[in-house]
Coordinates of C-alpha atoms in Angstrom, one line a residue:
Chain A
M692 CA -30.5 7.9 10.9
A693 CA -28.3 5.0 11.7
E694 CA -28.3 6.0 15.3
V695 CA -30.7 3.3 16.4
Q696 CA -32.0 5.2 19.3
V697 CA -33.1 2.4 21.6
G698 CA -32.2 4.1 24.8
R699 CA -33.7 7.4 23.8
V700 CA -37.3 6.5 24.6
A701 CA -36.5 4.4 27.6
P702 CA -38.2 6.0 30.7
V703 CA -36.0 4.6 33.4
E704 CA -32.6 6.2 33.9
S705 CA -30.7 2.9 34.3
D706 CA -32.1 1.6 31.0
T707 CA -30.6 4.6 29.2
A708 CA -27.3 3.9 30.8
F709 CA -27.5 0.3 29.8
A710 CA -28.3 1.2 26.2
E711 CA -25.4 3.6 26.1
R712 CA -23.1 0.9 27.4
S713 CA -24.3 -1.7 25.1
R714 CA -23.9 0.7 22.2
L715 CA -20.3 1.2 23.3
V716 CA -19.8 -2.6 23.5
E717 CA -21.5 -3.0 20.1
G718 CA -19.2 -0.3 18.7
V719 CA -16.1 -1.9 19.9
R720 CA -17.2 -5.3 18.7
A721 CA -18.1 -3.9 15.2
Y722 CA -14.7 -2.1 15.1
G723 CA -13.0 -5.5 15.9
L724 CA -14.9 -7.3 13.1
I725 CA -14.2 -4.7 10.5
V726 CA -10.6 -4.5 11.5
T727 CA -10.3 -8.3 11.2
M728 CA -11.8 -8.1 7.7
W729 CA -9.3 -5.5 6.6
L730 CA -6.4 -7.5 8.1
R731 CA -7.4 -10.5 6.0
S732 CA -7.6 -8.3 2.9
T733 CA -4.2 -6.7 3.7
M734 CA -2.6 -10.1 3.9
A735 CA -3.7 -10.9 0.4
Y736 CA -0.9 -8.7 -0.9
R737 CA 1.7 -9.9 1.6
A738 CA 4.7 -8.4 -0.2
S739 CA 3.1 -5.1 -0.4
F740 CA 2.2 -5.3 3.3
V741 CA 5.8 -5.9 4.3
M742 CA 7.0 -3.1 2.0
T743 CA 4.5 -0.6 3.4
T744 CA 5.2 -1.5 7.0
V745 CA 8.9 -1.2 6.5
G746 CA 8.2 2.1 4.6
N747 CA 6.1 3.3 7.5
F748 CA 8.9 2.5 9.9
V749 CA 11.6 4.1 7.8
S750 CA 9.5 7.2 7.0
T751 CA 9.0 8.0 10.7
A752 CA 12.7 7.1 11.3
F753 CA 13.7 9.9 9.0
D754 CA 12.2 12.3 11.6
F755 CA 14.7 11.1 14.2
I756 CA 17.5 10.8 11.7
T757 CA 16.9 14.5 11.0
I758 CA 17.3 15.3 14.7
M759 CA 20.4 13.2 14.8
L760 CA 21.8 15.1 11.9
M761 CA 21.1 18.3 13.7
F762 CA 22.9 17.0 16.8
A763 CA 25.9 16.2 14.5
H764 CA 26.4 20.0 14.4
V765 CA 25.3 21.0 18.0
D766 CA 25.5 19.5 21.5
M767 CA 22.3 21.1 22.7
L768 CA 19.1 22.1 21.0
G769 CA 17.1 24.6 23.0
G770 CA 19.2 23.6 26.0
F771 CA 18.3 19.9 25.7
T772 CA 20.7 17.0 24.9
L773 CA 20.1 14.3 22.3
P774 CA 18.9 11.7 24.9
E775 CA 16.6 14.2 26.4
V776 CA 15.1 15.1 23.0
A777 CA 14.9 11.3 22.4
L778 CA 12.7 10.9 25.4
L779 CA 10.3 13.7 24.2
Y780 CA 10.4 12.1 20.7
G781 CA 9.9 8.5 21.8
T782 CA 6.9 9.2 24.0
S783 CA 5.1 11.5 21.6
A784 CA 5.9 9.3 18.6
T785 CA 4.6 6.2 20.3
A786 CA 1.5 7.9 21.6
F787 CA 0.8 9.3 18.1
G788 CA 1.5 5.9 16.6
L789 CA -1.1 4.2 18.8
A790 CA -3.7 6.8 17.9
D791 CA -2.8 6.6 14.3
L792 CA -3.1 2.8 14.3
V793 CA -6.5 2.8 15.9
L794 CA -8.1 5.9 14.4
G795 CA -5.8 7.0 11.6
S796 CA -8.3 6.1 8.9
M797 CA -10.7 8.8 10.1
D798 CA -9.2 11.3 7.7
R799 CA -10.9 9.4 4.9
L800 CA -14.3 10.6 6.2
G801 CA -14.2 13.7 3.9
R802 CA -13.9 11.6 0.9
R803 CA -16.9 9.5 2.0
V804 CA -18.9 12.7 2.5
R805 CA -18.0 13.9 -0.9
D806 CA -18.8 10.8 -2.9
G807 CA -21.8 9.8 -0.9
T808 CA -20.6 6.5 0.3
L809 CA -21.1 7.6 3.9
D810 CA -24.7 6.8 3.4
T811 CA -23.9 3.1 3.3
L812 CA -22.4 3.3 6.8
L813 CA -25.5 5.2 8.1
V814 CA -28.0 2.5 7.2
R815 CA -26.0 -0.2 9.0
P816 CA -27.1 -1.0 12.6
V817 CA -23.6 -0.3 13.8
P818 CA -22.2 3.0 15.3
V819 CA -20.9 5.2 12.5
L820 CA -17.8 6.2 14.5
A821 CA -16.7 2.5 14.8
Q822 CA -17.2 2.0 11.0
V823 CA -15.3 5.1 10.0
A824 CA -12.5 4.4 12.5
A825 CA -12.0 0.8 11.2
D826 CA -12.4 1.8 7.6
R827 CA -9.3 0.5 5.7
F828 CA -7.6 -0.4 9.0
A829 CA -3.9 -0.3 8.2
L830 CA -1.7 -2.6 10.2
R831 CA 1.4 -1.1 8.5
R832 CA 1.1 1.7 11.1
L833 CA 2.8 -0.7 13.5
G834 CA 6.0 0.6 11.8
R835 CA 5.6 4.0 13.4
I836 CA 4.9 2.6 16.9
T837 CA 8.0 0.3 16.6
Q838 CA 10.1 3.3 15.7
G839 CA 8.8 5.4 18.6
L840 CA 9.4 2.6 21.0
L841 CA 13.0 2.1 19.8
V842 CA 13.8 5.8 20.2
L843 CA 12.2 5.6 23.7
G844 CA 14.3 2.6 24.5
Y845 CA 17.4 4.5 23.4
A846 CA 16.5 7.4 25.6
L847 CA 15.9 5.3 28.7
L848 CA 19.2 3.5 28.2
T849 CA 21.3 6.6 27.8
L850 CA 19.5 9.0 30.2
D851 CA 20.6 9.2 33.8
I852 CA 17.1 9.6 35.4
D853 CA 16.6 9.9 39.1
W854 CA 13.9 7.2 39.1
S855 CA 11.0 7.2 41.6
P856 CA 7.9 4.8 41.6
L857 CA 5.9 7.8 40.4
K858 CA 8.2 8.4 37.4
V859 CA 8.0 4.7 36.5
V860 CA 4.2 4.7 36.5
M861 CA 4.3 8.0 34.6
L862 CA 5.8 6.6 31.5
P863 CA 3.2 4.1 30.3
L864 CA 0.5 6.3 31.6
M865 CA 1.6 9.3 29.6
V866 CA 1.9 7.3 26.4
L867 CA -1.6 5.9 26.8
S868 CA -3.1 9.2 27.8
G869 CA -1.2 10.8 24.9
A870 CA -2.6 8.3 22.5
A871 CA -6.1 9.2 23.8
I872 CA -5.5 12.9 23.4
F873 CA -4.3 12.4 19.8
G874 CA -7.3 10.1 19.2
A875 CA -9.7 12.8 20.3
V876 CA -8.0 15.2 17.9
F877 CA -8.6 12.6 15.1
V878 CA -12.3 12.3 15.9
A879 CA -12.8 16.1 16.2
G880 CA -10.9 16.6 13.0
A881 CA -13.1 14.0 11.2
A882 CA -16.3 15.7 12.6
F883 CA -15.1 19.0 11.1
Q884 CA -15.1 17.3 7.7
F885 CA -18.8 16.9 7.8
Y886 CA -18.8 20.6 7.1
A887 CA -15.5 21.1 5.2
Q888 CA -15.6 17.9 3.2
D889 CA -12.2 18.2 1.5
A890 CA -10.2 19.9 4.3
S891 CA -8.5 16.8 5.7
E892 CA -5.2 18.6 5.7
V893 CA -6.4 20.9 8.5
Q894 CA -6.5 17.7 10.6
S895 CA -2.9 16.9 9.5
A896 CA -1.7 20.2 10.8
F897 CA -2.9 19.2 14.3
T898 CA -2.0 15.5 14.2
Y899 CA 1.2 15.3 12.2
G900 CA 2.1 18.9 12.9
G901 CA 1.4 18.3 16.6
T902 CA 3.6 15.2 16.9
T903 CA 6.4 17.0 15.0
M904 CA 6.3 19.9 17.4
L905 CA 6.3 17.6 20.4
Q906 CA 9.4 15.9 19.2
Y907 CA 11.4 19.1 20.0
P908 CA 11.8 20.7 23.4
P909 CA 9.3 23.4 24.3
T910 CA 12.1 25.9 24.8
V911 CA 12.6 25.9 21.0
F912 CA 9.2 27.5 20.3
A913 CA 7.7 30.9 20.8
K914 CA 5.7 31.4 24.0
D915 CA 2.4 31.9 22.1
L916 CA 2.8 28.6 20.2
V917 CA 3.5 26.8 23.5
R918 CA 0.4 28.5 25.1
G919 CA -1.6 27.3 22.1
V920 CA -0.7 23.6 22.5
T921 CA -1.2 23.8 26.3
F922 CA -4.5 25.6 26.6
V923 CA -6.2 25.4 23.2
V924 CA -5.3 22.1 21.7
P925 CA -3.8 20.5 24.8
L926 CA -1.1 18.5 23.1
A927 CA 1.5 19.6 25.6
F928 CA 0.0 17.0 28.0
V929 CA 0.9 14.2 25.5
S930 CA 4.6 14.4 26.2
W931 CA 6.1 17.7 27.1
L932 CA 4.7 18.2 30.6
P933 CA 4.9 14.6 31.9
A934 CA 8.3 14.0 30.2
L935 CA 9.8 17.2 31.7
Y936 CA 8.7 15.9 35.1
V937 CA 10.5 12.6 34.5
L938 CA 13.5 14.5 33.3
G939 CA 13.3 16.8 36.3
R940 CA 13.4 19.9 34.2
D941 CA 11.6 23.2 34.3
Y942 CA 8.1 23.5 32.8
P943 CA 7.3 26.0 30.1
L944 CA 5.1 29.0 31.0
D945 CA 6.0 28.7 34.7
L946 CA 3.3 26.0 35.1
P947 CA 3.0 24.3 38.5
Q948 CA 4.4 20.9 39.3
W949 CA 1.1 19.0 39.4
V950 CA 0.2 19.7 35.8
A951 CA 2.4 16.7 34.9
F952 CA -0.2 14.4 36.4
L953 CA -3.1 15.8 34.4
P954 CA -2.8 13.8 31.1
P955 CA -5.4 11.2 32.0
V956 CA -7.8 14.0 33.0
V957 CA -7.1 16.0 29.9
A958 CA -7.5 12.9 27.8
A959 CA -11.0 12.2 29.3
G960 CA -12.0 15.9 28.8
C961 CA -10.8 15.8 25.2
W962 CA -12.9 12.6 24.5
V963 CA -16.1 14.2 26.0
L964 CA -15.6 17.2 23.7
A965 CA -14.7 15.1 20.7
G966 CA -17.8 12.9 21.3
L967 CA -20.0 16.0 21.4
V968 CA -18.4 17.5 18.3
W969 CA -18.8 14.2 16.5
R970 CA -22.5 14.0 17.3
V971 CA -23.2 17.5 16.2
G972 CA -21.3 16.8 13.0
L973 CA -23.1 13.6 12.3
R974 CA -26.5 15.1 12.9
S975 CA -25.8 18.0 10.5
Y976 CA -24.8 15.6 7.8
R977 CA -26.8 15.9 4.6
S978 CA -26.1 13.3 1.9
T979 CA -25.0 14.4 -1.5
G980 CA -27.9 12.4 -2.9
S981 CA -25.8 10.9 -5.6
Chain B
M1141 CA 1.8 20.7 -29.2
R1142 CA -1.6 22.5 -28.8
L1143 CA -3.0 19.3 -27.5
Y1144 CA -0.5 19.2 -24.7
A1145 CA -1.1 22.8 -23.8
V1146 CA -4.8 22.0 -23.4
V1147 CA -3.9 19.1 -21.2
A1148 CA -1.7 21.3 -19.1
A1149 CA -4.4 23.9 -18.7
G1150 CA -6.8 21.1 -17.8
G1151 CA -4.4 20.0 -15.1
F1152 CA -4.3 23.5 -13.7
R1153 CA -8.0 23.9 -13.7
R1154 CA -8.6 20.5 -12.2
Y1155 CA -6.6 21.4 -9.0
A1156 CA -8.0 24.9 -9.0
T1157 CA -11.4 23.4 -8.4
Y1158 CA -10.6 22.2 -4.9
R1159 CA -10.7 25.6 -3.2
V1160 CA -11.3 24.4 0.4
A1161 CA -8.7 21.7 0.0
T1162 CA -6.2 24.4 -1.2
L1163 CA -7.0 26.6 1.8
A1164 CA -6.6 23.7 4.1
G1165 CA -3.3 22.9 2.5
V1166 CA -2.1 26.5 2.9
F1167 CA -3.0 26.3 6.6
T1168 CA -1.0 23.0 7.0
N1169 CA 2.0 24.3 5.1
T1170 CA 2.0 27.4 7.3
V1171 CA 1.8 25.4 10.5
F1172 CA 4.6 23.2 9.5
G1173 CA 6.6 26.3 8.3
F1174 CA 6.3 27.8 11.8
I1175 CA 7.3 24.5 13.6
M1176 CA 10.3 24.0 11.3
A1177 CA 11.3 27.7 11.4
Y1178 CA 11.6 27.6 15.3
T1179 CA 13.7 24.4 15.2
Y1180 CA 16.0 26.0 12.6
I1181 CA 16.3 29.1 14.8
A1182 CA 17.4 26.9 17.7
L1183 CA 19.9 25.3 15.5
W1184 CA 21.3 28.4 13.9
D1185 CA 21.4 30.1 17.3
E1186 CA 23.9 27.5 18.4
R1187 CA 25.8 27.5 15.1
P1188 CA 25.5 30.7 13.0
Q1189 CA 26.5 30.1 9.3
L1190 CA 25.7 26.4 9.6
G1191 CA 25.8 24.7 6.2
G1192 CA 26.8 28.0 4.6
Y1193 CA 23.5 29.8 5.4
D1194 CA 23.0 32.6 7.8
M1195 CA 19.9 32.7 10.0
S1196 CA 17.6 34.5 7.6
Q1197 CA 18.8 32.4 4.7
A1198 CA 18.0 29.3 6.7
L1199 CA 14.5 30.6 7.5
T1200 CA 14.0 31.4 3.9
Y1201 CA 15.0 27.8 3.1
V1202 CA 12.2 26.6 5.4
W1203 CA 9.5 28.6 3.7
L1204 CA 10.8 27.7 0.3
G1205 CA 10.4 24.1 1.3
Q1206 CA 6.8 24.6 2.3
A1207 CA 6.1 26.6 -0.9
L1208 CA 7.6 23.9 -3.2
L1209 CA 6.4 20.8 -1.3
M1210 CA 3.4 20.4 -3.4
T1211 CA 4.7 22.1 -6.6
C1212 CA 7.6 19.6 -6.9
A1213 CA 5.4 16.8 -5.3
M1214 CA 8.1 15.8 -2.9
M1215 CA 5.7 13.6 -1.0
G1216 CA 4.0 12.4 -4.3
G1217 CA 0.4 13.4 -4.7
G1218 CA 0.3 14.1 -8.4
F1219 CA -0.8 12.0 -11.4
E1220 CA 0.9 8.8 -10.2
D1221 CA -1.9 7.5 -8.1
E1222 CA -4.3 7.8 -11.0
L1223 CA -2.0 6.3 -13.6
M1224 CA -1.2 3.4 -11.3
E1225 CA -4.9 2.8 -10.7
R1226 CA -5.4 2.8 -14.5
I1227 CA -2.7 0.3 -15.0
R1228 CA -4.1 -1.9 -12.2
T1229 CA -7.6 -1.9 -13.6
G1230 CA -6.5 -2.2 -17.2
D1231 CA -7.9 1.2 -18.2
V1232 CA -4.5 2.2 -19.4
A1233 CA -5.2 0.2 -22.6
V1234 CA -7.6 3.0 -23.6
D1235 CA -4.9 5.6 -23.0
L1236 CA -2.5 3.7 -25.2
Y1237 CA -5.0 3.8 -28.1
R1238 CA -5.3 7.5 -27.9
P1239 CA -3.5 9.5 -30.6
A1240 CA -1.3 11.1 -27.9
D1241 CA 1.9 10.0 -26.3
L1242 CA 1.4 8.5 -22.8
Q1243 CA 4.4 10.1 -21.2
L1244 CA 3.9 13.6 -22.7
W1245 CA 0.2 13.5 -21.9
W1246 CA 0.8 12.9 -18.2
L1247 CA 3.8 15.3 -18.2
A1248 CA 1.6 18.1 -19.6
G1249 CA -1.1 17.5 -17.0
D1250 CA 1.5 17.4 -14.2
L1251 CA 3.0 20.7 -15.3
G1252 CA -0.4 22.3 -15.1
R1253 CA -0.8 20.8 -11.6
A1254 CA 2.6 22.2 -10.5
A1255 CA 1.8 25.6 -11.8
F1256 CA -1.4 25.7 -9.8
H1257 CA 0.3 24.5 -6.6
L1258 CA 3.0 27.1 -7.0
L1259 CA 0.4 29.8 -7.1
G1260 CA -2.2 28.3 -4.8
R1261 CA -0.1 26.7 -2.1
G1262 CA 3.3 28.5 -2.5
I1263 CA 2.6 32.2 -2.4
V1264 CA 0.5 32.6 0.8
P1265 CA 2.7 30.5 3.1
M1266 CA 5.8 32.4 1.8
V1267 CA 4.1 35.8 2.4
L1268 CA 3.0 34.7 5.9
G1269 CA 6.5 33.4 6.6
A1270 CA 8.0 36.7 5.4
L1271 CA 5.7 38.6 7.8
A1272 CA 6.6 36.5 10.8
F1273 CA 10.4 36.1 10.2
D1274 CA 13.2 38.1 8.6
L1275 CA 13.6 36.3 5.3
A1276 CA 16.4 36.8 2.7
M1277 CA 14.3 37.7 -0.4
P1278 CA 16.2 38.2 -3.7
R1279 CA 16.4 41.9 -4.8
S1280 CA 17.1 41.3 -8.4
P1281 CA 14.1 40.3 -10.6
W1282 CA 16.6 38.2 -12.6
T1283 CA 17.1 36.0 -9.5
W1284 CA 13.4 35.4 -9.2
L1285 CA 13.3 34.5 -12.9
A1286 CA 16.3 32.2 -12.5
F1287 CA 14.5 30.6 -9.5
L1288 CA 11.3 30.0 -11.6
V1289 CA 13.3 28.2 -14.3
S1290 CA 15.0 26.0 -11.7
V1291 CA 11.6 25.2 -10.2
G1292 CA 10.3 24.2 -13.7
L1293 CA 13.3 21.9 -14.2
G1294 CA 12.7 20.5 -10.7
V1295 CA 9.1 19.7 -11.6
V1296 CA 10.2 17.8 -14.7
V1297 CA 12.8 15.8 -12.7
S1298 CA 10.1 15.0 -10.1
F1299 CA 7.7 13.9 -12.9
G1300 CA 10.5 11.7 -14.3
V1301 CA 10.9 9.9 -11.0
R1302 CA 7.1 9.5 -10.4
F1303 CA 6.5 8.3 -13.9
L1304 CA 9.0 5.4 -13.3
V1305 CA 7.3 4.6 -10.1
A1306 CA 3.9 4.6 -11.7
L1307 CA 5.1 2.3 -14.5
S1308 CA 6.3 -0.2 -11.9
A1309 CA 2.6 -1.0 -11.4
F1310 CA 2.7 -2.9 -14.8
W1311 CA 4.8 -5.5 -12.9
L1312 CA 3.9 -5.1 -9.3
M1313 CA 0.1 -4.5 -9.7
D1314 CA -0.1 -3.0 -6.3
G1315 CA 2.4 -0.1 -6.3
A1316 CA 1.8 1.3 -2.9
G1317 CA 5.1 0.1 -1.6
A1318 CA 7.1 1.5 -4.5
M1319 CA 5.3 4.8 -4.2
Q1320 CA 6.0 5.0 -0.5
I1321 CA 9.7 4.4 -1.0
A1322 CA 9.7 7.1 -3.7
W1323 CA 8.2 9.7 -1.5
L1324 CA 10.5 8.8 1.4
A1325 CA 13.5 9.4 -0.9
G1326 CA 11.8 12.5 -2.2
L1327 CA 11.3 14.0 1.2
F1328 CA 14.7 13.2 2.6
F1329 CA 17.0 13.6 -0.4
S1330 CA 15.3 16.8 -1.7
G1331 CA 16.5 18.6 1.4
M1332 CA 13.0 19.0 2.7
M1333 CA 13.8 17.7 6.2
L1334 CA 17.2 19.5 6.5
P1335 CA 19.3 21.3 3.9
L1336 CA 21.6 18.8 2.1
T1337 CA 24.6 21.1 3.0
L1338 CA 24.1 19.9 6.6
F1339 CA 24.3 16.2 5.7
P1340 CA 27.8 15.0 6.9
G1341 CA 30.5 13.5 4.7
W1342 CA 29.7 11.0 2.0
L1343 CA 26.0 11.1 2.8
G1344 CA 26.0 14.8 1.8
D1345 CA 28.0 14.1 -1.3
V1346 CA 25.7 11.3 -2.4
A1347 CA 22.6 13.3 -1.6
R1348 CA 23.7 16.3 -3.7
V1349 CA 24.2 14.3 -6.9
L1350 CA 20.9 12.3 -6.6
P1351 CA 18.0 13.5 -8.7
W1352 CA 15.9 14.6 -5.7
S1353 CA 18.3 17.5 -4.9
S1354 CA 16.7 19.2 -8.0
L1355 CA 13.4 19.4 -6.2
L1356 CA 14.3 21.8 -3.4
Q1357 CA 18.0 22.1 -2.7
V1358 CA 19.0 23.5 -6.1
P1359 CA 16.0 25.9 -6.6
A1360 CA 16.5 27.1 -3.0
D1361 CA 20.2 27.8 -3.7
V1362 CA 19.3 29.7 -6.8
F1363 CA 16.8 31.7 -4.8
L1364 CA 19.3 32.4 -2.1
G1365 CA 21.9 33.6 -4.6
T1366 CA 24.4 30.8 -3.9
Y1367 CA 25.3 30.6 -7.5
A1368 CA 27.2 33.6 -8.7
G1369 CA 26.4 34.9 -12.2
W1370 CA 26.6 32.3 -14.9
D1371 CA 27.2 29.5 -12.3
V1372 CA 23.4 29.2 -12.4
L1373 CA 23.8 27.5 -15.8
R1374 CA 25.8 24.7 -14.0
A1375 CA 22.8 24.2 -11.7
Y1376 CA 20.4 24.1 -14.7
A1377 CA 22.7 21.6 -16.5
F1378 CA 22.6 19.3 -13.4
Q1379 CA 18.8 19.5 -13.3
A1380 CA 18.3 19.2 -17.0
G1381 CA 20.7 16.2 -17.1
W1382 CA 18.6 14.3 -14.6
A1383 CA 15.4 15.3 -16.4
V1384 CA 16.6 13.9 -19.7
V1385 CA 18.0 10.7 -18.2
L1386 CA 14.8 10.0 -16.2
L1387 CA 12.5 10.8 -19.2
L1388 CA 14.5 8.6 -21.5
V1389 CA 14.4 5.7 -19.0
G1390 CA 10.7 6.3 -18.6
R1391 CA 10.3 6.1 -22.4
L1392 CA 12.2 2.9 -22.5
L1393 CA 10.3 1.3 -19.7
Q1394 CA 7.0 2.4 -21.3
S1395 CA 7.8 0.7 -24.5
V1396 CA 8.9 -2.5 -22.7
A1397 CA 5.7 -2.5 -20.7
T1398 CA 3.4 -1.9 -23.6
R1399 CA 5.2 -4.6 -25.7
R1400 CA 5.7 -7.3 -23.2
V1401 CA 3.1 -7.0 -20.5
V1402 CA -0.4 -8.2 -21.0
V1403 CA -2.8 -5.4 -19.8
Q1404 CA -5.4 -6.6 -17.3
G1405 CA -8.8 -7.0 -18.8
G1406 CA -11.9 -6.2 -16.9

């Protein structure tokens, strides 16, 4: 419905491509406008904003405090030292934080499907994905990114890494690709809610559960679980595999060396799939009519 | 009394309506249970008997945490959002005119909610956990009964805390910040992230006397048989003590709020 299908009827190939690209540009622009609107509204309750941002920082910090409490009792967890775990933690937490900041509001989609307010988004001449993603944009989520970066900083200061140019490039690249992979999971999870409506917690299992899992070394988990997050929902590419390369440690499941360089490819693949799932979900949407 | 029983039943039925959400929640609890269980195995592999628990007791602790997460509302998610919204919009004025006590009304509803979550979101993850890992289940039916009493007290303590948080909306209007601080404390000091017996030194001592330990640590210890014989009564006294204190403070705050604060009109 809201998919204003300009490019669909265009006979020339390049026209379609142009329409696709302008839709993307339009989507990003709309996302920016809606985000700006929510930023202004957030700043109306400034005290609450400060409290929730600090809260967001502290709440995620508790994850790492838990790990530190564990290391108060042991020197190694699954054969990894605290700074090594901190590197896994910092990269995955920062990647997840970025995805959460940009797309974290997508889990509200189920509510919109239930109460029928999604219809409002459908009649606007703006891509629905951009509207849903920017819905109630929450700047307080910077708290999580800050916390992830701090732990990452601690890891880099304390670890004795045998640096090479490749490893230096690897770090920012893995965080960005990781954010894209988590972002694709957010979009696919939201698309699932066109059917399941009030099952947003399934999404949490993959997003919040995924980031929790990645904060610990892969040696801790059962082989099948590691296989699952490598080949089914490819979260292992967010931090485990590239980080193990940086650390110069063995990969799980006897994977070859070059898989550490796959995150950008995996991220692109995830977005293609997520985009498809999103379209199918949106097309199948039937309003509640209320 | 009958009124509150009806309200409690209503609370139960209300949450029972969301079947897909309950299934989704069970799935999430199970996933988190598995992730935590493996981290605990890594930890207890290095240090058997850590915090006074053996491996199977530690794993049982993990799954009890997942089973009680929603029941004791350690991350919030009960009536408090709604009450806060009613305070913000001024609808609470209508509640205050009702021939029912504000605090008891919401407590009854929350007990119904807790009962549903114990059945709906507690049992299945626990059973799945028991199938996948070697858990230390109590053999005596009395231990199960003692555990249920402790959970009940934990729910009341949890309610007491959340009621105070909700009432803060009379002064703060937007209570999101206060609510977040409350669920942070609930998650960390209940022992949900790590058993409080693993907290070092004074942090452990403080954590064990705070009200939140009633939500998971105490019921879990009752379940694991840490309290021998009548010592259970000591655990109950601790929980009941906090419940009474929190409910009384809530009552006080409620009367101050209704007397001094002008309710927002719409």
